[in-house]
Short mmCIF file of C-alpha atoms in Angstrom, two decimals:
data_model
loop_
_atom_site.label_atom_id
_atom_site.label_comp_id
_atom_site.label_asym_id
_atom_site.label_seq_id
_atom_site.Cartn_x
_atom_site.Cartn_y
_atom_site.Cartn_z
CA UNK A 1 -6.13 -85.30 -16.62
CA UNK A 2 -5.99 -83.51 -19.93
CA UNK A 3 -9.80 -82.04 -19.31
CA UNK A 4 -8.87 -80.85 -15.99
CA UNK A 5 -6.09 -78.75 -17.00
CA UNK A 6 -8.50 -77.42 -19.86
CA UNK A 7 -11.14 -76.57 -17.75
CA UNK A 8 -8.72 -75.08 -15.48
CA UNK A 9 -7.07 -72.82 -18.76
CA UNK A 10 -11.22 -71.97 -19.37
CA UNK A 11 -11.54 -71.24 -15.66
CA UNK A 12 -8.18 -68.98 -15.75
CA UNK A 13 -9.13 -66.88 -18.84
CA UNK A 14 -12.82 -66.31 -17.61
CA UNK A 15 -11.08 -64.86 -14.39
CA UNK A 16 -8.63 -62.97 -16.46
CA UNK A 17 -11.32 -61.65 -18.23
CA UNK A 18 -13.55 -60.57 -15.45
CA UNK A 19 -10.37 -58.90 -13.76
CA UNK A 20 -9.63 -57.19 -17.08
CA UNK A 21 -13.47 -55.41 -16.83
CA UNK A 22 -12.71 -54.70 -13.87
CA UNK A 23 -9.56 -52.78 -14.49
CA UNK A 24 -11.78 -51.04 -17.36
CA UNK A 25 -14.03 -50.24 -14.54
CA UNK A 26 -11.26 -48.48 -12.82
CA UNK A 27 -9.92 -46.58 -16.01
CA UNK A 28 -13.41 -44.96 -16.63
CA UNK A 29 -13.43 -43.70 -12.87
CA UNK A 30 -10.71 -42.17 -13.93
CA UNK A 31 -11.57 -40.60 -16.98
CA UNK A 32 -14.65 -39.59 -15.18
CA UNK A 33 -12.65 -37.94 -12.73
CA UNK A 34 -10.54 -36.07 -15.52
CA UNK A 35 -13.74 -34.74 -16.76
CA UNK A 36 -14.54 -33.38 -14.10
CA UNK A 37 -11.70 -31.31 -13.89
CA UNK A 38 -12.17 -30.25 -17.17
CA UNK A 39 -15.89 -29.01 -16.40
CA UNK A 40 -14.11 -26.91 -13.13
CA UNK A 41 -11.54 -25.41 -15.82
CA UNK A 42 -14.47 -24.78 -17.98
CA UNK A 43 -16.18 -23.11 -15.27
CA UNK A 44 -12.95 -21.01 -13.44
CA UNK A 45 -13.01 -19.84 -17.37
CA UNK A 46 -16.30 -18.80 -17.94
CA UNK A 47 -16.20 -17.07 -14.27
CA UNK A 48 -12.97 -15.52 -14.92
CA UNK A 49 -14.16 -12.25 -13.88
CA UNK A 50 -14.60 -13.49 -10.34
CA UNK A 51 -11.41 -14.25 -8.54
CA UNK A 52 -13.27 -16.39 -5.46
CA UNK A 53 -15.09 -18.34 -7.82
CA UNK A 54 -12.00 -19.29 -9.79
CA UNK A 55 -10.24 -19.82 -6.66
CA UNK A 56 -13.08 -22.10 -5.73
CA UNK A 57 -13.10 -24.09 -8.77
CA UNK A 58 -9.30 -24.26 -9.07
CA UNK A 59 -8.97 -25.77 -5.32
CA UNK A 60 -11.90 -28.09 -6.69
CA UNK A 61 -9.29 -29.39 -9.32
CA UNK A 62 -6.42 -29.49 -7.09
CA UNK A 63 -8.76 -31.74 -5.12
CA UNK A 64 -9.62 -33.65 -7.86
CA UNK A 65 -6.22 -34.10 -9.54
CA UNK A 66 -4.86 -35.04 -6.17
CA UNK A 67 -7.31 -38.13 -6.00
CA UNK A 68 -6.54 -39.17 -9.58
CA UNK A 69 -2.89 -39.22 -8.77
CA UNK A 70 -2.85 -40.59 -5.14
CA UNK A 71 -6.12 -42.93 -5.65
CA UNK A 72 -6.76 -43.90 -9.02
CA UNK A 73 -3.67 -44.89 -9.79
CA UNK A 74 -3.66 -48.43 -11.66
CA UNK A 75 0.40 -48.87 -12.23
CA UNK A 76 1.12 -51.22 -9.29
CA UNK A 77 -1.85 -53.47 -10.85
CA UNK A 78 -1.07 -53.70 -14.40
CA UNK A 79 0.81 -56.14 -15.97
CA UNK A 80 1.06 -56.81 -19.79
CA UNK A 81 0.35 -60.70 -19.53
CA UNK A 82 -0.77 -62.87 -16.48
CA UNK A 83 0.03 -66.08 -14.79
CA UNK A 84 -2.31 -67.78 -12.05
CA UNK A 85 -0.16 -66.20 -9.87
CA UNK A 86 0.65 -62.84 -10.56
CA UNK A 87 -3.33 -62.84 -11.07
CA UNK A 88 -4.16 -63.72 -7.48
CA UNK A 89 -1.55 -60.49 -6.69
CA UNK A 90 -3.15 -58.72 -9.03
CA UNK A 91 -6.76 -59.18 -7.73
CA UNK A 92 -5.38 -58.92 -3.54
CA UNK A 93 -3.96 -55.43 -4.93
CA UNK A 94 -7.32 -54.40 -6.74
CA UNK A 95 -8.89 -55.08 -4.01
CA UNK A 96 -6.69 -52.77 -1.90
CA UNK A 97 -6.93 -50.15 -4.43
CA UNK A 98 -10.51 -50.49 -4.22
CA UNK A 99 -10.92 -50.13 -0.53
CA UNK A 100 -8.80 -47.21 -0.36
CA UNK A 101 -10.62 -45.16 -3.09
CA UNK A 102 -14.18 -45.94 -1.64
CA UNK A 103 -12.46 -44.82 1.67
CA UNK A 104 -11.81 -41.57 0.45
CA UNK A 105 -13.58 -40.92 -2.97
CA UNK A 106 -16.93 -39.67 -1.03
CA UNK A 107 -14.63 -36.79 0.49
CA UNK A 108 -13.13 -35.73 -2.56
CA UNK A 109 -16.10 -35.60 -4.53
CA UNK A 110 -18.16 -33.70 -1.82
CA UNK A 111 -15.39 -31.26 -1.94
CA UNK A 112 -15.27 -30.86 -5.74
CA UNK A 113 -19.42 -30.33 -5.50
CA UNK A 114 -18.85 -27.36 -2.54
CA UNK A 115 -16.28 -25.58 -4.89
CA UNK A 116 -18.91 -25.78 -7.71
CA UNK A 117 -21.88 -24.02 -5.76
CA UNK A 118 -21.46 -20.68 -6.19
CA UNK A 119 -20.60 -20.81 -9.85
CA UNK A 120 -24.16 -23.26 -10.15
CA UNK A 121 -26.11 -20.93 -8.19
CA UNK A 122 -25.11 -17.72 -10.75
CA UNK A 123 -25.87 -20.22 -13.95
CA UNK A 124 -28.83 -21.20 -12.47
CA UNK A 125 -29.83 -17.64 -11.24
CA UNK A 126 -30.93 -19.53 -8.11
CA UNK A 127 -33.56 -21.21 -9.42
CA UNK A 128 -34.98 -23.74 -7.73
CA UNK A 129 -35.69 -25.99 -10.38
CA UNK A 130 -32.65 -25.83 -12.09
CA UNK A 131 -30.94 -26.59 -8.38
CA UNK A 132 -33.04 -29.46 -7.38
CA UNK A 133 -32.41 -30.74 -10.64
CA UNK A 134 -28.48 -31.03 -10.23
CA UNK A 135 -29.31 -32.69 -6.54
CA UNK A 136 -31.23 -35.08 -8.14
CA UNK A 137 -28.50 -35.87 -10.63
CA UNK A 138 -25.95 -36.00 -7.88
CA UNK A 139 -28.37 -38.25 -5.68
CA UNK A 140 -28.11 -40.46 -8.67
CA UNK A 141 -24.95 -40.57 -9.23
CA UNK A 142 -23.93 -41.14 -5.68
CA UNK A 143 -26.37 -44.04 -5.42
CA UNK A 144 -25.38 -45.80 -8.91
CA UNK A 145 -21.75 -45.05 -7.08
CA UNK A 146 -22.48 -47.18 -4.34
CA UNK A 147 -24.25 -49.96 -6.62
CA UNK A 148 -20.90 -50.18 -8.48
CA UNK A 149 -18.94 -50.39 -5.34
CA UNK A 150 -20.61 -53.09 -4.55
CA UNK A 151 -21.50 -54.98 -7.34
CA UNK A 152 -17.68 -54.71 -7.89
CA UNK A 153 -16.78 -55.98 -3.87
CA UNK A 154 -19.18 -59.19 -5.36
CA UNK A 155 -17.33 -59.89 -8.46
CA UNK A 156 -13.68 -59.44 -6.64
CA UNK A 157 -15.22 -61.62 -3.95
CA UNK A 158 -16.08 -64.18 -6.52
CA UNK A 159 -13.06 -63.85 -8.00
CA UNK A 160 -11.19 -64.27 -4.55
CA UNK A 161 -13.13 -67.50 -4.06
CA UNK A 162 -12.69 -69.61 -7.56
CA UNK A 163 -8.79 -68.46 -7.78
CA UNK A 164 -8.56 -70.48 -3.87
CA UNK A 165 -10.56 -73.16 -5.39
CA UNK A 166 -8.48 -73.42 -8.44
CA UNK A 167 -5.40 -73.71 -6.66
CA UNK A 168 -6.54 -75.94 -4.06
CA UNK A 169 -6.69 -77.70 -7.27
#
């Protein structure tokens, strides 16, 4: 009886753990997304002789801000200690979070990249090189995007899975 409750503490903190990367996950996405708006600022700045383009950029980090504050917003799921309980409601939350930023996140971020294009097409002189170059970055961001998504859905999956085991247990 005493090993089973030990394994079960090991089992508990290696899910606590995993949740906690997790969460880390979440707080880079969002200091990804603040960067973002810092490289529109940086932009509106260095265009500041062009109204439309600052306009552009600006409504890009409206956009952007918006998201960070409706969607990436981690205060409902963080708790300074966890039980097995409040764990299980903090995962069935993530998960929600999750769902709802994938839902949406593609639309934002589109959005942000059409308020950048003018201002990229004057720093790039429209070359072509320079242009297919920041596709092919954003092609590989978007698909290393969806491999996180995903690899993400697995681990809260697996998490999902062992916390019903454990308290079948």
């Amino acid at each position: 009886m005493k090993n089973l409750n030990h394994q079960q503490q090991d089992t508990f903190q290696k899910q606590l753990k995993t949740f906690e990367k997790l969460l880390m996950g979440a707080k880079m996405a969002k200091l990804s997304s603040c960067i973002l708006v810092g490289v529109s600022i940086g932009l509106a700045i260095r265009s500041r002789e062009n109204n439309l383009y600052v306009m552009l950029l600006l409504m890009g980090v409206l956009a952007v801000v918006f998201f960070i504050d409706k969607f990436l917003s981690l205060k409902e799921i963080k708790q300074k200690s966890y039980t097995q309980t409040s764990l299980v409601s903090g995962i069935s939350k993530f998960k929600t979070y999750m769902d709802s930023r994938k839902k949406y996140e593609m639309y934002f971020m589109a959005f942000w990249i059409l308020t950048l294009i003018p201002s990229a097409s004057i720093h790039f002189d429209s070359n072509i090189f320079g242009i297919l170059s920041v596709l092919a970055y954003l092609t590989f961001v978007g698909v290393f995007g969806y491999l996180s998504y995903k690899k993400t859905e697995k681990q809260i999956a697996l998490l999902e899975s062992t916390m019903e085991y454990e308290l079948q247990l």
